PDB file of C-alpha atoms in Angstrom:
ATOM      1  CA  UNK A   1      15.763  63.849  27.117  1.00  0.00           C
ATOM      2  CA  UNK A   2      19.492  63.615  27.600  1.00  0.00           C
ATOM      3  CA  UNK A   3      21.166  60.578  29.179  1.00  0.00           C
ATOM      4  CA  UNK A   4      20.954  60.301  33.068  1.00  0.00           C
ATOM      5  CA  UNK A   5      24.150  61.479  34.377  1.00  0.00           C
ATOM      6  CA  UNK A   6      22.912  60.982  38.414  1.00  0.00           C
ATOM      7  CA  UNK A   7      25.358  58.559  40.067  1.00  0.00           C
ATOM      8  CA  UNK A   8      23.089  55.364  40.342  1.00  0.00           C
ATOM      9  CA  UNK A   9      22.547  55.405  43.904  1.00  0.00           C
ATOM     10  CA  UNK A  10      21.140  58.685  43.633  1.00  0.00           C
ATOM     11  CA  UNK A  11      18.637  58.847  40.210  1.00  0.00           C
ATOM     12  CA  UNK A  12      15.377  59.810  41.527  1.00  0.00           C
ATOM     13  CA  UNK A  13      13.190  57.177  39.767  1.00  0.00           C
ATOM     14  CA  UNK A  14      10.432  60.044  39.211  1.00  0.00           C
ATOM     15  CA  UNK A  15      12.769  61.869  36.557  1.00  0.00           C
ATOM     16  CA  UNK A  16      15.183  59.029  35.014  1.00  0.00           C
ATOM     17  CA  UNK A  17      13.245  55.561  34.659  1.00  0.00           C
ATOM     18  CA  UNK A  18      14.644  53.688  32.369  1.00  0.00           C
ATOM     19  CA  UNK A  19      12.902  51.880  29.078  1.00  0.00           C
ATOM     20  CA  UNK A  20      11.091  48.974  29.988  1.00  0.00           C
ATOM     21  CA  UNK A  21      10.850  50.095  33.525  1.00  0.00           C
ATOM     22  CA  UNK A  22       8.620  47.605  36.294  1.00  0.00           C
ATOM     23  CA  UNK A  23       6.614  50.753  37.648  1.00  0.00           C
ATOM     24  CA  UNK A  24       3.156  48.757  38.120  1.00  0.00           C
ATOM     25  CA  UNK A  25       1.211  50.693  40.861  1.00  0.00           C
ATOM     26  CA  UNK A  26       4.360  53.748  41.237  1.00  0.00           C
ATOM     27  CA  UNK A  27       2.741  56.769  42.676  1.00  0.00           C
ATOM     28  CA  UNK A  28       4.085  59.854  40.218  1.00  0.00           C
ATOM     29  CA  UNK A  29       1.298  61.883  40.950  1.00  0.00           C
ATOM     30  CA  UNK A  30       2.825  65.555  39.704  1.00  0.00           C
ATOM     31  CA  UNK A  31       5.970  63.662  38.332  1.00  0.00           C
ATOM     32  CA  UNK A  32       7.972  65.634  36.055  1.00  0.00           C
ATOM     33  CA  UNK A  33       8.990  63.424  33.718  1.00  0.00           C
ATOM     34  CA  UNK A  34       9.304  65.461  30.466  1.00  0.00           C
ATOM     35  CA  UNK A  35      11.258  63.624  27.708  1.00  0.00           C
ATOM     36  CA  UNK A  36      11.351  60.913  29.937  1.00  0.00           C
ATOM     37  CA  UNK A  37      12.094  57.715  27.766  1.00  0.00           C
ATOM     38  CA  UNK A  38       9.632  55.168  28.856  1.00  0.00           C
ATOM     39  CA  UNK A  39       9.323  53.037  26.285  1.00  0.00           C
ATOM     40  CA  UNK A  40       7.815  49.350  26.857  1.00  0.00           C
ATOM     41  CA  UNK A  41       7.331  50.275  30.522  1.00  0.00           C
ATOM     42  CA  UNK A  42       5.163  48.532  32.647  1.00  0.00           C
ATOM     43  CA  UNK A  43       2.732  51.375  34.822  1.00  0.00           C
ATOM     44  CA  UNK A  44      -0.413  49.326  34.918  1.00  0.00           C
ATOM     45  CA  UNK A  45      -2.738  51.019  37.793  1.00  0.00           C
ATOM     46  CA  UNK A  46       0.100  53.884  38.460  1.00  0.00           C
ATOM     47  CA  UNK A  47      -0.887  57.009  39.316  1.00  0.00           C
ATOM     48  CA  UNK A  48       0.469  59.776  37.254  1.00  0.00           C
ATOM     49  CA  UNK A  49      -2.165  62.441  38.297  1.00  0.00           C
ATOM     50  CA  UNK A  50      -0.745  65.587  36.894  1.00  0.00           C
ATOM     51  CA  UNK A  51       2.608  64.257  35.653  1.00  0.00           C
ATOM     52  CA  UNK A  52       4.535  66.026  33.238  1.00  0.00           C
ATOM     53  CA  UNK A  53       5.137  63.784  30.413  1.00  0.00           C
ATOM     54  CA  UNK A  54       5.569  66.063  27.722  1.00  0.00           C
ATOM     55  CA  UNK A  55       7.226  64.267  24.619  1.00  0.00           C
ATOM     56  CA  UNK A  56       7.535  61.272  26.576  1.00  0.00           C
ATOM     57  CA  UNK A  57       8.452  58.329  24.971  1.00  0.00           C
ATOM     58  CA  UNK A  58       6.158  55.315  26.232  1.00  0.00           C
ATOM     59  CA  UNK A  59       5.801  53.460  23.024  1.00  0.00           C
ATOM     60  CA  UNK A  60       4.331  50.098  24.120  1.00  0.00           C
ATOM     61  CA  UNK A  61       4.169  50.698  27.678  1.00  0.00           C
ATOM     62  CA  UNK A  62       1.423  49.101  29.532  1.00  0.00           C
ATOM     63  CA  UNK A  63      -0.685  51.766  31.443  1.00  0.00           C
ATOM     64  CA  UNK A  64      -3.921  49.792  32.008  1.00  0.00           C
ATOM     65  CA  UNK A  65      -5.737  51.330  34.777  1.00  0.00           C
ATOM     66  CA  UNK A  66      -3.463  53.693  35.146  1.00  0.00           C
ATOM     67  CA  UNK A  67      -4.427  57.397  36.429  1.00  0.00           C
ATOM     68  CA  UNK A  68      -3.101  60.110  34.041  1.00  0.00           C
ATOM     69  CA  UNK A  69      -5.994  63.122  35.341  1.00  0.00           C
ATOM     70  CA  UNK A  70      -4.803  66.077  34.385  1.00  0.00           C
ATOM     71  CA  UNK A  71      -1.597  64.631  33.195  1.00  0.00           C
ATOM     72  CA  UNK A  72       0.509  66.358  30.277  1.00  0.00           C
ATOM     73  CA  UNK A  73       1.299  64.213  27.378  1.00  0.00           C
ATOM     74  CA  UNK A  74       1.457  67.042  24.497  1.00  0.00           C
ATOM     75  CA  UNK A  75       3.430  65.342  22.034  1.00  0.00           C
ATOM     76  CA  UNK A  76       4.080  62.248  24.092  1.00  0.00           C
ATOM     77  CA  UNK A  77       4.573  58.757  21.974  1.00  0.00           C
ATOM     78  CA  UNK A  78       2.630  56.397  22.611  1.00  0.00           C
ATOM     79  CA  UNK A  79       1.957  54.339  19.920  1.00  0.00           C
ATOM     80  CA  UNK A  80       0.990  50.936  20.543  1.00  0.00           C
ATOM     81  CA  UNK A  81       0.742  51.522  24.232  1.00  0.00           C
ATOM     82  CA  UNK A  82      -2.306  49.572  26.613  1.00  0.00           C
ATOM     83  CA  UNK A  83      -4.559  52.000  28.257  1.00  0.00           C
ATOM     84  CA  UNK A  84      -7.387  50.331  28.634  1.00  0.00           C
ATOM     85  CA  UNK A  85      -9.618  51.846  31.324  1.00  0.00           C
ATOM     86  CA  UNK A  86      -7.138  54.323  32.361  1.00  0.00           C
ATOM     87  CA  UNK A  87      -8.775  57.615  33.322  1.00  0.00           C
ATOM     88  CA  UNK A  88      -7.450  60.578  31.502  1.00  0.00           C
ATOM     89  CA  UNK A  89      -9.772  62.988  32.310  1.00  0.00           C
ATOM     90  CA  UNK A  90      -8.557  66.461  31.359  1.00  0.00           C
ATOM     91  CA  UNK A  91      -5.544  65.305  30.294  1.00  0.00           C
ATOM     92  CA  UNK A  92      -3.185  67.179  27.727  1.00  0.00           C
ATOM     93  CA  UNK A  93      -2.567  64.655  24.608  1.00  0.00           C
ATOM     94  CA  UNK A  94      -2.358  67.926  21.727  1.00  0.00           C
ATOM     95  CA  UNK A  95      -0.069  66.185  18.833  1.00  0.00           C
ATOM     96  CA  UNK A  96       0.371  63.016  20.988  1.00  0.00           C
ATOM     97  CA  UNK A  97       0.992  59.982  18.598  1.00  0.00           C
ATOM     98  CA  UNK A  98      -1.535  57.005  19.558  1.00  0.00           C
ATOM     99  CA  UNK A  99      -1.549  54.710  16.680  1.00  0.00           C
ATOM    100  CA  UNK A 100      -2.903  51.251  17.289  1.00  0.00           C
ATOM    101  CA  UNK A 101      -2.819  52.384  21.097  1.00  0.00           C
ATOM    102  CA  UNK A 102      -5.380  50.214  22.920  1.00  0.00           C
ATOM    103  CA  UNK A 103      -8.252  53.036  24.862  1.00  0.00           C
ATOM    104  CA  UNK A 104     -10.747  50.579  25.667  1.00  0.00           C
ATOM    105  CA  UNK A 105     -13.257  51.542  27.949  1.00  0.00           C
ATOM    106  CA  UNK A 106     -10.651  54.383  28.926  1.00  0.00           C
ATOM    107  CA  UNK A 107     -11.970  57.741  30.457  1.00  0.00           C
ATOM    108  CA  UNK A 108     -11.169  60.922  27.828  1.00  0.00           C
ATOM    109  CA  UNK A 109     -13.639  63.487  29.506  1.00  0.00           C
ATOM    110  CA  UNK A 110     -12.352  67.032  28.548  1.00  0.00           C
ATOM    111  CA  UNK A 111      -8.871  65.576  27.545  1.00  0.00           C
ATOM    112  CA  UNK A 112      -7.168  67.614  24.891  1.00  0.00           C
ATOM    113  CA  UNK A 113      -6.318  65.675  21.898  1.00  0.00           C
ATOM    114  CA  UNK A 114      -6.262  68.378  19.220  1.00  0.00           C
ATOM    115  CA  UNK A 115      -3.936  67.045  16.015  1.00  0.00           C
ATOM    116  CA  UNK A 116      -3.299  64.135  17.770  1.00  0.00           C
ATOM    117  CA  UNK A 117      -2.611  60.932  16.073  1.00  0.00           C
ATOM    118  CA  UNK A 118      -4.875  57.892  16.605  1.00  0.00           C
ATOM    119  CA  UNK A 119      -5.172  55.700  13.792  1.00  0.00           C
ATOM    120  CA  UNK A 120      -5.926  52.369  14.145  1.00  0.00           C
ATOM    121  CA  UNK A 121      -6.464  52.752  18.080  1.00  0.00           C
ATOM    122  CA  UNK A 122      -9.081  50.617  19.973  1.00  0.00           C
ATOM    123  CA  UNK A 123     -11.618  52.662  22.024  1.00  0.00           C
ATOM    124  CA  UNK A 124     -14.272  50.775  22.018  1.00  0.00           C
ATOM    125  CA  UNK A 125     -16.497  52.303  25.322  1.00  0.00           C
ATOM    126  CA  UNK A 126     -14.325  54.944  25.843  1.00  0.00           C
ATOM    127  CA  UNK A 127     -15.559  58.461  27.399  1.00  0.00           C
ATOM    128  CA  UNK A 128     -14.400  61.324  25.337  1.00  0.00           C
ATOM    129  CA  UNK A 129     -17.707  63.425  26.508  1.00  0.00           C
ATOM    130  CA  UNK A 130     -16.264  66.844  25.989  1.00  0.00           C
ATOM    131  CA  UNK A 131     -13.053  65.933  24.355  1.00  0.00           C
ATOM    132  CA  UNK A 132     -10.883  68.089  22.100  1.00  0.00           C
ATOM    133  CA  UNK A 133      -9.966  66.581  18.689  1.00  0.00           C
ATOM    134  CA  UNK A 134     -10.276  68.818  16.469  1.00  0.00           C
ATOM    135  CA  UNK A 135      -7.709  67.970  13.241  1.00  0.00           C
ATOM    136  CA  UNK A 136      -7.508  64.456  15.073  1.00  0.00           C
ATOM    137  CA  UNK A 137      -6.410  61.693  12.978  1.00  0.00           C
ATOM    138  CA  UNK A 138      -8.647  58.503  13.817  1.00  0.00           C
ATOM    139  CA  UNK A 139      -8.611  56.525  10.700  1.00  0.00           C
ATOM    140  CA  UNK A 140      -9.999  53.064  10.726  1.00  0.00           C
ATOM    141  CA  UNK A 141     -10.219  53.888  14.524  1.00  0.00           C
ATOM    142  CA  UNK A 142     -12.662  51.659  16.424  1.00  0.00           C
ATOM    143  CA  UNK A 143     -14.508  53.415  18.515  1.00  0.00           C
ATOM    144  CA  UNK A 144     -17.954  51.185  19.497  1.00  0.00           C
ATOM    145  CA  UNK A 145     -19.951  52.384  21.451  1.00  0.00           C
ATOM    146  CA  UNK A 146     -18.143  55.653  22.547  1.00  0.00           C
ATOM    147  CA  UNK A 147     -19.280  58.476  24.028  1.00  0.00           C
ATOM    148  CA  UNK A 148     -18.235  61.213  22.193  1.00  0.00           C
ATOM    149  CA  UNK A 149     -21.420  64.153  23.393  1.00  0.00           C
ATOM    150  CA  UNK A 150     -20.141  67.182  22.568  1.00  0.00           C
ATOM    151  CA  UNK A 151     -16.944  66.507  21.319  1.00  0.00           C
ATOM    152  CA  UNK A 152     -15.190  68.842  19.057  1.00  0.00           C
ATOM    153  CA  UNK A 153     -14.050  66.756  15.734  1.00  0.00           C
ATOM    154  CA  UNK A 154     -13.902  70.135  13.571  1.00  0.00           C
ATOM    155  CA  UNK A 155     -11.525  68.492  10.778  1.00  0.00           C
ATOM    156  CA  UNK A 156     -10.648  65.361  12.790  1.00  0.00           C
ATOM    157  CA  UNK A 157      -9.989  62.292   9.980  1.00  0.00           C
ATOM    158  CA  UNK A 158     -12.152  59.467  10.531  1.00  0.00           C
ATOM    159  CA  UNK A 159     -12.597  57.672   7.550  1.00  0.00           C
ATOM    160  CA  UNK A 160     -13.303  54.086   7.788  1.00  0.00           C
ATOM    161  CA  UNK A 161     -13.300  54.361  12.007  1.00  0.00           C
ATOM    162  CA  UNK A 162     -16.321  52.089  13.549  1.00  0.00           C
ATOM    163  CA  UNK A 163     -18.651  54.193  15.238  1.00  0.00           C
ATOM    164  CA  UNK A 164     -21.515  51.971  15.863  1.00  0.00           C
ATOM    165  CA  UNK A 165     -23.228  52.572  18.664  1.00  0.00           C
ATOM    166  CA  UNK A 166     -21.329  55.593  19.426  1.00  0.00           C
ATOM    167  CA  UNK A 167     -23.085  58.715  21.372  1.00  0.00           C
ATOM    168  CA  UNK A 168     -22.241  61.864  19.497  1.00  0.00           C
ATOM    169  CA  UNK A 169     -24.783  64.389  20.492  1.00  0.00           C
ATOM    170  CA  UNK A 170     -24.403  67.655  20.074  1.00  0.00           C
ATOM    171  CA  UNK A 171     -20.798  67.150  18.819  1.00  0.00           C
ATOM    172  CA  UNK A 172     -19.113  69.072  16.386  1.00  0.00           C
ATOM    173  CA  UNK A 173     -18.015  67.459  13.074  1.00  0.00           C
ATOM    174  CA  UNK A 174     -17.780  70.577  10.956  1.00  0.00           C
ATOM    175  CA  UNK A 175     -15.625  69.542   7.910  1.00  0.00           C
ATOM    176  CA  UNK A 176     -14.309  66.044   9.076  1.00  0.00           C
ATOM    177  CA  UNK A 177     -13.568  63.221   6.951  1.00  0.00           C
ATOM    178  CA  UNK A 178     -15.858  60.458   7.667  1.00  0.00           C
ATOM    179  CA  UNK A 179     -15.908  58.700   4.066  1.00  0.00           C
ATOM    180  CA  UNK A 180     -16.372  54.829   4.576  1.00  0.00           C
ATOM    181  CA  UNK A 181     -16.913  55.152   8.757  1.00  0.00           C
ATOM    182  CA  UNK A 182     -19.594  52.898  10.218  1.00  0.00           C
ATOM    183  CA  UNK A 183     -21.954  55.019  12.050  1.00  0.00           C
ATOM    184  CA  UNK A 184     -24.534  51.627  12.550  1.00  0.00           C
ATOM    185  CA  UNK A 185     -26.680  52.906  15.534  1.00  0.00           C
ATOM    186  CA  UNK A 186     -25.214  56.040  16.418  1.00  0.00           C
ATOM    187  CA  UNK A 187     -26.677  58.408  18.246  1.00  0.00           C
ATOM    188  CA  UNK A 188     -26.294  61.763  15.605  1.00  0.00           C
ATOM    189  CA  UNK A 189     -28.435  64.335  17.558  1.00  0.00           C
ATOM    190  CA  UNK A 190     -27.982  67.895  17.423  1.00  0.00           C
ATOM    191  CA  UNK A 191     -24.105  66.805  15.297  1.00  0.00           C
ATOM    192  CA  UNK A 192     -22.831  69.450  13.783  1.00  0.00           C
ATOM    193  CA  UNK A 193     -21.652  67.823  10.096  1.00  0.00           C
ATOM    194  CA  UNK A 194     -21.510  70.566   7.469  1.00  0.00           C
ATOM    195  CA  UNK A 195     -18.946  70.201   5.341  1.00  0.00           C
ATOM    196  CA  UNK A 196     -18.313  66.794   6.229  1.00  0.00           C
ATOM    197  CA  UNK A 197     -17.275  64.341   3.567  1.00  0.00           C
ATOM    198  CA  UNK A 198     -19.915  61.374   4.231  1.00  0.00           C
ATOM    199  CA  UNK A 199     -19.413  59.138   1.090  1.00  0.00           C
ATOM    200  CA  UNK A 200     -19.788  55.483   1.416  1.00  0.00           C
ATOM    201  CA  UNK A 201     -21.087  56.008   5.537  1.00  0.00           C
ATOM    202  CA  UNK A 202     -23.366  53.527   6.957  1.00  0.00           C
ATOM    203  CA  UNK A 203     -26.147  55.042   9.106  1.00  0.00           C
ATOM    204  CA  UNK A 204     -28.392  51.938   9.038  1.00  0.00           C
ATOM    205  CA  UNK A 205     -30.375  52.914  12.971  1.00  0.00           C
ATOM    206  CA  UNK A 206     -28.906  55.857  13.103  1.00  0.00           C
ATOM    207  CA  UNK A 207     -30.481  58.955  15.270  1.00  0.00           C
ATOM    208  CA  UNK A 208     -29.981  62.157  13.309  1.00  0.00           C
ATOM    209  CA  UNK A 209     -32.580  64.293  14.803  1.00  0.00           C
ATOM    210  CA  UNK A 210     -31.613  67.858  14.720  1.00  0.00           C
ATOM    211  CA  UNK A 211     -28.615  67.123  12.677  1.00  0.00           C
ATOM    212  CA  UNK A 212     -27.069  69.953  10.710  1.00  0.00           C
ATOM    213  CA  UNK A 213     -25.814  68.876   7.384  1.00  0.00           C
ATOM    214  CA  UNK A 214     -25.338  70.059   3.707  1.00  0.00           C
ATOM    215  CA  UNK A 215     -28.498  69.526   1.788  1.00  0.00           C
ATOM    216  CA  UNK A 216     -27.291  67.100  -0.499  1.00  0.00           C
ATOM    217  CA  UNK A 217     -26.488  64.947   2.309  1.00  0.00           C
ATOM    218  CA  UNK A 218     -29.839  65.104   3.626  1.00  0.00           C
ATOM    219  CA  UNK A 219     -31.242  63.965   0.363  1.00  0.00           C
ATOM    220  CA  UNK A 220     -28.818  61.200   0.395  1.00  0.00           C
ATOM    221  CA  UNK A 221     -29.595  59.803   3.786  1.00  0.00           C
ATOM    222  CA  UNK A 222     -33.234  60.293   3.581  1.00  0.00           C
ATOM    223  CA  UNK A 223     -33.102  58.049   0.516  1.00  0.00           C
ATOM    224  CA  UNK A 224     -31.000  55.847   2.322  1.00  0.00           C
ATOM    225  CA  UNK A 225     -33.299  55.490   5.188  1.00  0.00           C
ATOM    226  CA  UNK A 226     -36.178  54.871   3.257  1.00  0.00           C
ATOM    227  CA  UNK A 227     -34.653  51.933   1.349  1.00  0.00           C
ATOM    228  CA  UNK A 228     -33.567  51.062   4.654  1.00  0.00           C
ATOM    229  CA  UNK A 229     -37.190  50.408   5.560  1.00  0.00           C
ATOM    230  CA  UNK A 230     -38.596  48.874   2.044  1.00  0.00           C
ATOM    231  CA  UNK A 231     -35.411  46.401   2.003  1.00  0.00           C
ATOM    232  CA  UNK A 232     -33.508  46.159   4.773  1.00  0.00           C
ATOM    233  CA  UNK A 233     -30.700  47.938   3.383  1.00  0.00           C
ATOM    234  CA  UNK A 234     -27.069  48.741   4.915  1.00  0.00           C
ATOM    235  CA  UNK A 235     -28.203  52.139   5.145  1.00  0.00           C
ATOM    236  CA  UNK A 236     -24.656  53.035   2.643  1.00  0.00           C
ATOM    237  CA  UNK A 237     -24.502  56.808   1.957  1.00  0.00           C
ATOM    238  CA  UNK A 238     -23.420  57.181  -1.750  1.00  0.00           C
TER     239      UNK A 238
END
């Protein structure tokens, strides 16, 4: 986004905040703020309900609680940002950059995040029921407890991410990269994982009914669970 050039009496705040910006509880609901250069801003609890923040630069910016339905963010940065609980239902995040971004307990239903970049990002609890992230990069994401039902993780990287806990029925992990992820718990019914690379996984409690996966994985983690039983193991797929 090019410099503001609006005399300063007359920038509308909706299209030229400045970095590091005190917007806590702004309405900007169908803002168009496109290139907008946000970074470090402070939007906890704003509402940004179909904004336009496409390649928007909100590195560190606080957006806890904030309400981003709808809201485009394809190729927004946001690495490092707080969005804990903020509801992004539906949202548009395709090739948004989220490393170490903080998603706790945040609301993903539906939200497009195909390609986009979340390693290292905290979303423990968060709802991504429906979610699009296929080619997603989530390594050594945490993501506890999630609810990922019927998510679409075709390709997605998620080796080493903590899944434990994590709902992922009926979702689709058709050729993703979970080598080293802790699946502890998870709910696994229905998951779509052929072609998956599953080396060094833990399923210990695990729920894999229904699961489709390439025979010599099944081998694997039927051994597993049975010396899971006999001696307690970590459930470790090898």
């Amino acid at each position: 986004m090019p410099a503001c050039r609006c005399p300063p009496d007359r920038c509308p705040p909706d299209r030229c905040p400045p970095a590091g910006a005190r917007l806590t509880g702004a309405r900007l609901t169908g803002a168009r703020l496109t290139g907008a250069r946000l970074t470090g801003a402070r939007l906890t609890g704003a509402r940004l309900t179909g904004a336009r923040l496409t390649g928007a630069r909100l590195t560190g910016a606080r957006l806890t609680g904030a309400r981003l339905t709808g809201a485009r963010l394809t190729g927004a940065r946001l690495t490092g940002a707080r969005l804990t609980g903020a509801r992004l239902t539906g949202a548009r995040l395709t090739g948004a950059r989220l490393t170490g971004a903080r998603l706790t307990g945040a609301r993903l239903t539906g939200a497009r995040l195909t390609g986009a970049r979340l390693t290292g990002a905290r979303l423990t609890g968060a709802r991504l029921t429906g979610a699009r992230l296929t080619g997603a990069r989530l390594t050594g994401a945490r993501l506890t407890g999630a609810r990922l039902t019927g998510a679409r993780l075709t390709g997605a990287r998620l080796t080493g991410a903590r899944l434990t806990g994590a709902r992922l029925t009926g979702a689709r992990l058709t050729g993703a990269r979970l080598t080293g992820a802790r699946l502890t718990g998870a709910r696994l019914t229905g998951t779509r994982l052929t072609g998956t690379r599953l080396a060094g996984v833990r399923l210990a409690g695990a729920r894999l009914v229904g699961t489709r996966l390439a025979a010599g994985h099944r081998d694997r983690i039927h051994r597993s669970a049975q010396a899971t039983r006999s001696s307690a193991s970590t459930g470790l797929v090898t």
